[in-house]
Amino acid sequence: MKNRFGIALSAIAAITLAGCAANSPSGPSATAKLEPTRGNVTAGTVNFVQAGDVVKVSGTISGLKPGAEHGFHVHEKGDCSSGDGMSTGGHFNPGGKPHGSHGVGEHHAGDLPSLKADASGKASFSFDSRTIRVGSTANDIVGKGLIVHRDPDDYKTQPTGNAGPRVACAVITAK
């Protein structure tokens, strides 16, 4: 009896682990280590994992204005050398689309959902994107810039969303 019980537990454990492995993304991945721009304190890490035609985006960013929304975009150049984030250029937009809301109608490939900071100024997030890619196609974000803005994105003002100054900058690198 004890032996059958042990074998059954082992089988259940193996099935559970196999199921977990099948559900965890295992495609190409990239990361961005956000550093504050001059005069700011915003920092964090963002991970990107390609899973079929979806990129799973997740991360935690701190040093944001508590309780506020902040624009969040992939920018065209992987260059944070200017100190104010402006060296990253404009939003990543290989398709020549108008600026808009992530996942709704036409928008830049680099238009991501705004970050929502909690009462302590921290934003933890996880979302899927069907417009960016990791490591392939014209929408590949590896080598591009990632920017957090001071203000919320209005999703209307062209071409930036009126999201204000850049408070954190990173270069997206392949893992």
PDB file of C-alpha atoms in Angstrom:
ATOM      1  CA  MET A   1       0.000   0.000   0.000  1.00  0.00           C
ATOM      2  CA  LYS A   2       2.778   2.440   0.972  1.00  0.00           C
ATOM      3  CA  ASN A   3       4.623   1.726  -2.264  1.00  0.00           C
ATOM      4  CA  ARG A   4       1.580   2.409  -4.507  1.00  0.00           C
ATOM      5  CA  PHE A   5       0.919   5.637  -2.613  1.00  0.00           C
ATOM      6  CA  GLY A   6       4.531   6.770  -3.163  1.00  0.00           C
ATOM      7  CA  ILE A   7       4.365   5.886  -6.872  1.00  0.00           C
ATOM      8  CA  ALA A   8       1.075   7.757  -7.237  1.00  0.00           C
ATOM      9  CA  LEU A   9       2.560  10.859  -5.561  1.00  0.00           C
ATOM     10  CA  SER A  10       5.603  10.697  -7.828  1.00  0.00           C
ATOM     11  CA  ALA A  11       3.374  10.467 -10.905  1.00  0.00           C
ATOM     12  CA  ILE A  12       1.256  13.433  -9.750  1.00  0.00           C
ATOM     13  CA  ALA A  13       4.394  15.490  -9.077  1.00  0.00           C
ATOM     14  CA  ALA A  14       5.803  14.692 -12.545  1.00  0.00           C
ATOM     15  CA  ILE A  15       2.537  15.637 -14.259  1.00  0.00           C
ATOM     16  CA  THR A  16       2.305  18.876 -12.270  1.00  0.00           C
ATOM     17  CA  LEU A  17       5.873  19.858 -13.128  1.00  0.00           C
ATOM     18  CA  ALA A  18       5.334  19.050 -16.805  1.00  0.00           C
ATOM     19  CA  GLY A  19       2.229  21.229 -16.814  1.00  0.00           C
ATOM     20  CA  CYS A  20       4.111  24.112 -15.229  1.00  0.00           C
ATOM     21  CA  ALA A  21       6.897  23.820 -17.781  1.00  0.00           C
ATOM     22  CA  ALA A  22       4.387  23.869 -20.639  1.00  0.00           C
ATOM     23  CA  ASN A  23       2.801  27.057 -19.275  1.00  0.00           C
ATOM     24  CA  SER A  24       6.000  28.999 -18.706  1.00  0.00           C
ATOM     25  CA  PRO A  25       7.234  30.973 -21.729  1.00  0.00           C
ATOM     26  CA  SER A  26      10.496  29.646 -23.081  1.00  0.00           C
ATOM     27  CA  GLY A  27      11.094  31.678 -26.234  1.00  0.00           C
ATOM     28  CA  PRO A  28      13.665  34.419 -26.802  1.00  0.00           C
ATOM     29  CA  SER A  29      13.885  36.855 -23.917  1.00  0.00           C
ATOM     30  CA  ALA A  30      15.245  40.302 -23.142  1.00  0.00           C
ATOM     31  CA  THR A  31      15.593  42.562 -20.152  1.00  0.00           C
ATOM     32  CA  ALA A  32      15.804  46.284 -19.453  1.00  0.00           C
ATOM     33  CA  LYS A  33      17.451  47.712 -16.327  1.00  0.00           C
ATOM     34  CA  LEU A  34      15.879  51.144 -15.913  1.00  0.00           C
ATOM     35  CA  GLU A  35      18.125  53.799 -14.386  1.00  0.00           C
ATOM     36  CA  PRO A  36      16.998  57.263 -13.315  1.00  0.00           C
ATOM     37  CA  THR A  37      17.566  60.173 -15.654  1.00  0.00           C
ATOM     38  CA  ARG A  38      19.329  63.244 -14.265  1.00  0.00           C
ATOM     39  CA  GLY A  39      17.553  64.567 -11.144  1.00  0.00           C
ATOM     40  CA  ASN A  40      15.182  61.593 -10.820  1.00  0.00           C
ATOM     41  CA  VAL A  41      15.048  58.420  -8.684  1.00  0.00           C
ATOM     42  CA  THR A  42      12.928  56.080 -10.841  1.00  0.00           C
ATOM     43  CA  ALA A  43      14.521  52.645 -11.416  1.00  0.00           C
ATOM     44  CA  GLY A  44      13.545  49.037 -12.007  1.00  0.00           C
ATOM     45  CA  THR A  45      13.744  45.962 -14.187  1.00  0.00           C
ATOM     46  CA  VAL A  46      11.491  44.897 -17.036  1.00  0.00           C
ATOM     47  CA  ASN A  47      11.502  41.427 -18.630  1.00  0.00           C
ATOM     48  CA  PHE A  48      10.279  40.512 -22.108  1.00  0.00           C
ATOM     49  CA  VAL A  49       9.646  36.889 -23.160  1.00  0.00           C
ATOM     50  CA  GLN A  50       8.478  35.883 -26.635  1.00  0.00           C
ATOM     51  CA  ALA A  51       5.782  33.168 -26.422  1.00  0.00           C
ATOM     52  CA  GLY A  52       4.458  32.466 -29.907  1.00  0.00           C
ATOM     53  CA  ASP A  53       2.992  35.686 -31.325  1.00  0.00           C
ATOM     54  CA  VAL A  54       2.790  37.307 -27.866  1.00  0.00           C
ATOM     55  CA  VAL A  55       5.492  39.002 -25.819  1.00  0.00           C
ATOM     56  CA  LYS A  56       4.984  38.620 -22.075  1.00  0.00           C
ATOM     57  CA  VAL A  57       6.103  41.850 -20.385  1.00  0.00           C
ATOM     58  CA  SER A  58       6.599  42.034 -16.616  1.00  0.00           C
ATOM     59  CA  GLY A  59       8.492  44.085 -14.120  1.00  0.00           C
ATOM     60  CA  THR A  60       8.690  46.280 -11.071  1.00  0.00           C
ATOM     61  CA  ILE A  61       9.584  49.962 -11.098  1.00  0.00           C
ATOM     62  CA  SER A  62      10.032  52.158  -8.034  1.00  0.00           C
ATOM     63  CA  GLY A  63      10.593  55.850  -7.414  1.00  0.00           C
ATOM     64  CA  LEU A  64       7.437  56.900  -9.265  1.00  0.00           C
ATOM     65  CA  LYS A  65       5.006  59.606  -8.152  1.00  0.00           C
ATOM     66  CA  PRO A  66       2.740  57.784  -5.659  1.00  0.00           C
ATOM     67  CA  GLY A  67      -0.761  56.998  -6.894  1.00  0.00           C
ATOM     68  CA  ALA A  68      -0.059  58.400 -10.367  1.00  0.00           C
ATOM     69  CA  GLU A  69       0.044  57.048 -13.917  1.00  0.00           C
ATOM     70  CA  HIS A  70       3.209  57.274 -15.975  1.00  0.00           C
ATOM     71  CA  GLY A  71       3.724  56.937 -19.722  1.00  0.00           C
ATOM     72  CA  PHE A  72       5.755  53.873 -20.697  1.00  0.00           C
ATOM     73  CA  HIS A  73       7.229  53.384 -24.179  1.00  0.00           C
ATOM     74  CA  VAL A  74       9.815  51.540 -26.225  1.00  0.00           C
ATOM     75  CA  HIS A  75      11.874  54.192 -28.038  1.00  0.00           C
ATOM     76  CA  GLU A  76      13.727  53.895 -31.330  1.00  0.00           C
ATOM     77  CA  LYS A  77      17.335  54.112 -30.096  1.00  0.00           C
ATOM     78  CA  GLY A  78      19.112  52.125 -27.390  1.00  0.00           C
ATOM     79  CA  ASP A  79      21.044  55.124 -26.133  1.00  0.00           C
ATOM     80  CA  CYS A  80      20.669  56.580 -22.621  1.00  0.00           C
ATOM     81  CA  SER A  81      23.823  58.712 -22.824  1.00  0.00           C
ATOM     82  CA  SER A  82      22.154  62.153 -22.799  1.00  0.00           C
ATOM     83  CA  GLY A  83      21.241  62.104 -19.109  1.00  0.00           C
ATOM     84  CA  ASP A  84      17.647  63.160 -19.835  1.00  0.00           C
ATOM     85  CA  GLY A  85      16.646  60.145 -21.948  1.00  0.00           C
ATOM     86  CA  MET A  86      16.263  62.225 -25.108  1.00  0.00           C
ATOM     87  CA  SER A  87      19.055  60.277 -26.852  1.00  0.00           C
ATOM     88  CA  THR A  88      16.572  57.365 -27.234  1.00  0.00           C
ATOM     89  CA  GLY A  89      14.747  59.349 -29.927  1.00  0.00           C
ATOM     90  CA  GLY A  90      11.016  59.007 -30.549  1.00  0.00           C
ATOM     91  CA  HIS A  91       8.685  56.101 -29.942  1.00  0.00           C
ATOM     92  CA  PHE A  92       9.611  52.846 -31.675  1.00  0.00           C
ATOM     93  CA  ASN A  93       7.324  52.905 -34.720  1.00  0.00           C
ATOM     94  CA  PRO A  94       8.509  50.668 -37.584  1.00  0.00           C
ATOM     95  CA  GLY A  95       4.987  50.511 -39.056  1.00  0.00           C
ATOM     96  CA  GLY A  96       4.534  54.291 -39.317  1.00  0.00           C
ATOM     97  CA  LYS A  97       1.327  54.212 -37.231  1.00  0.00           C
ATOM     98  CA  PRO A  98      -0.126  57.132 -35.251  1.00  0.00           C
ATOM     99  CA  HIS A  99       0.446  57.257 -31.487  1.00  0.00           C
ATOM    100  CA  GLY A 100      -2.331  55.517 -29.553  1.00  0.00           C
ATOM    101  CA  SER A 101      -3.305  53.169 -26.771  1.00  0.00           C
ATOM    102  CA  HIS A 102      -1.542  49.799 -26.510  1.00  0.00           C
ATOM    103  CA  GLY A 103      -3.718  46.990 -27.854  1.00  0.00           C
ATOM    104  CA  VAL A 104      -6.491  49.306 -29.106  1.00  0.00           C
ATOM    105  CA  GLY A 105      -6.676  50.321 -32.761  1.00  0.00           C
ATOM    106  CA  GLU A 106      -3.618  51.683 -34.528  1.00  0.00           C
ATOM    107  CA  HIS A 107      -0.651  52.636 -32.363  1.00  0.00           C
ATOM    108  CA  HIS A 108       3.130  52.704 -32.368  1.00  0.00           C
ATOM    109  CA  ALA A 109       4.700  49.308 -31.733  1.00  0.00           C
ATOM    110  CA  GLY A 110       6.418  50.986 -28.778  1.00  0.00           C
ATOM    111  CA  ASP A 111       3.202  52.276 -27.159  1.00  0.00           C
ATOM    112  CA  LEU A 112       2.910  50.267 -23.931  1.00  0.00           C
ATOM    113  CA  PRO A 113       0.231  50.474 -21.215  1.00  0.00           C
ATOM    114  CA  SER A 114       0.777  53.288 -18.715  1.00  0.00           C
ATOM    115  CA  LEU A 115       2.307  52.321 -15.385  1.00  0.00           C
ATOM    116  CA  LYS A 116       0.134  52.784 -12.299  1.00  0.00           C
ATOM    117  CA  ALA A 117       2.138  53.525  -9.157  1.00  0.00           C
ATOM    118  CA  ASP A 118       0.819  52.440  -5.758  1.00  0.00           C
ATOM    119  CA  ALA A 119       0.837  54.641  -2.642  1.00  0.00           C
ATOM    120  CA  SER A 120       4.566  54.000  -2.155  1.00  0.00           C
ATOM    121  CA  GLY A 121       5.499  54.939  -5.749  1.00  0.00           C
ATOM    122  CA  LYS A 122       6.005  51.378  -6.961  1.00  0.00           C
ATOM    123  CA  ALA A 123       4.462  49.798 -10.068  1.00  0.00           C
ATOM    124  CA  SER A 124       4.459  46.018 -10.522  1.00  0.00           C
ATOM    125  CA  PHE A 125       2.957  44.842 -13.775  1.00  0.00           C
ATOM    126  CA  SER A 126       2.451  41.985 -16.187  1.00  0.00           C
ATOM    127  CA  PHE A 127       0.804  42.238 -19.607  1.00  0.00           C
ATOM    128  CA  ASP A 128       0.901  40.718 -23.089  1.00  0.00           C
ATOM    129  CA  SER A 129       1.843  42.591 -26.252  1.00  0.00           C
ATOM    130  CA  ARG A 130       1.101  41.479 -29.800  1.00  0.00           C
ATOM    131  CA  THR A 131       2.914  44.423 -31.416  1.00  0.00           C
ATOM    132  CA  ILE A 132       6.491  43.982 -30.229  1.00  0.00           C
ATOM    133  CA  ARG A 133       8.853  41.039 -30.776  1.00  0.00           C
ATOM    134  CA  VAL A 134      12.010  39.735 -29.106  1.00  0.00           C
ATOM    135  CA  GLY A 135      14.770  38.877 -31.559  1.00  0.00           C
ATOM    136  CA  SER A 136      12.932  38.860 -34.893  1.00  0.00           C
ATOM    137  CA  THR A 137      10.930  40.901 -37.430  1.00  0.00           C
ATOM    138  CA  ALA A 138      10.896  44.665 -37.897  1.00  0.00           C
ATOM    139  CA  ASN A 139       9.184  44.971 -34.482  1.00  0.00           C
ATOM    140  CA  ASP A 140      12.214  43.522 -32.619  1.00  0.00           C
ATOM    141  CA  ILE A 141      12.810  45.566 -29.438  1.00  0.00           C
ATOM    142  CA  VAL A 142      16.304  44.231 -28.648  1.00  0.00           C
ATOM    143  CA  GLY A 143      18.718  47.154 -28.779  1.00  0.00           C
ATOM    144  CA  LYS A 144      15.932  49.742 -28.437  1.00  0.00           C
ATOM    145  CA  GLY A 145      15.389  52.171 -25.561  1.00  0.00           C
ATOM    146  CA  LEU A 146      12.779  51.846 -22.814  1.00  0.00           C
ATOM    147  CA  ILE A 147      11.479  55.022 -21.193  1.00  0.00           C
ATOM    148  CA  VAL A 148       9.296  55.819 -18.188  1.00  0.00           C
ATOM    149  CA  HIS A 149       7.723  59.280 -18.337  1.00  0.00           C
ATOM    150  CA  ARG A 150       6.761  61.609 -15.487  1.00  0.00           C
ATOM    151  CA  ASP A 151       3.150  62.093 -16.610  1.00  0.00           C
ATOM    152  CA  PRO A 152       0.327  59.852 -17.865  1.00  0.00           C
ATOM    153  CA  ASP A 153       0.001  59.176 -21.584  1.00  0.00           C
ATOM    154  CA  ASP A 154      -3.120  60.830 -23.022  1.00  0.00           C
ATOM    155  CA  TYR A 155      -3.053  58.369 -25.986  1.00  0.00           C
ATOM    156  CA  LYS A 156      -4.063  61.219 -28.336  1.00  0.00           C
ATOM    157  CA  THR A 157      -1.334  63.855 -28.645  1.00  0.00           C
ATOM    158  CA  GLN A 158       0.860  63.088 -31.667  1.00  0.00           C
ATOM    159  CA  PRO A 159       3.452  61.720 -31.706  1.00  0.00           C
ATOM    160  CA  THR A 160       4.228  61.454 -27.963  1.00  0.00           C
ATOM    161  CA  GLY A 161       1.048  61.182 -25.894  1.00  0.00           C
ATOM    162  CA  ASN A 162       2.031  64.311 -23.942  1.00  0.00           C
ATOM    163  CA  ALA A 163       3.617  62.134 -21.242  1.00  0.00           C
ATOM    164  CA  GLY A 164       6.165  64.716 -20.129  1.00  0.00           C
ATOM    165  CA  PRO A 165       9.847  64.372 -19.266  1.00  0.00           C
ATOM    166  CA  ARG A 166      11.667  61.055 -19.223  1.00  0.00           C
ATOM    167  CA  VAL A 167      12.347  59.947 -15.626  1.00  0.00           C
ATOM    168  CA  ALA A 168      14.034  56.584 -16.326  1.00  0.00           C
ATOM    169  CA  CYS A 169      15.887  55.058 -19.263  1.00  0.00           C
ATOM    170  CA  ALA A 170      17.170  51.621 -20.263  1.00  0.00           C
ATOM    171  CA  VAL A 171      18.546  49.772 -23.246  1.00  0.00           C
ATOM    172  CA  ILE A 172      16.679  46.527 -23.935  1.00  0.00           C
ATOM    173  CA  THR A 173      19.206  43.669 -24.146  1.00  0.00           C
ATOM    174  CA  ALA A 174      18.831  40.018 -25.143  1.00  0.00           C
ATOM    175  CA  LYS A 175      19.212  37.497 -22.317  1.00  0.00           C
TER     176      LYS A 175
END
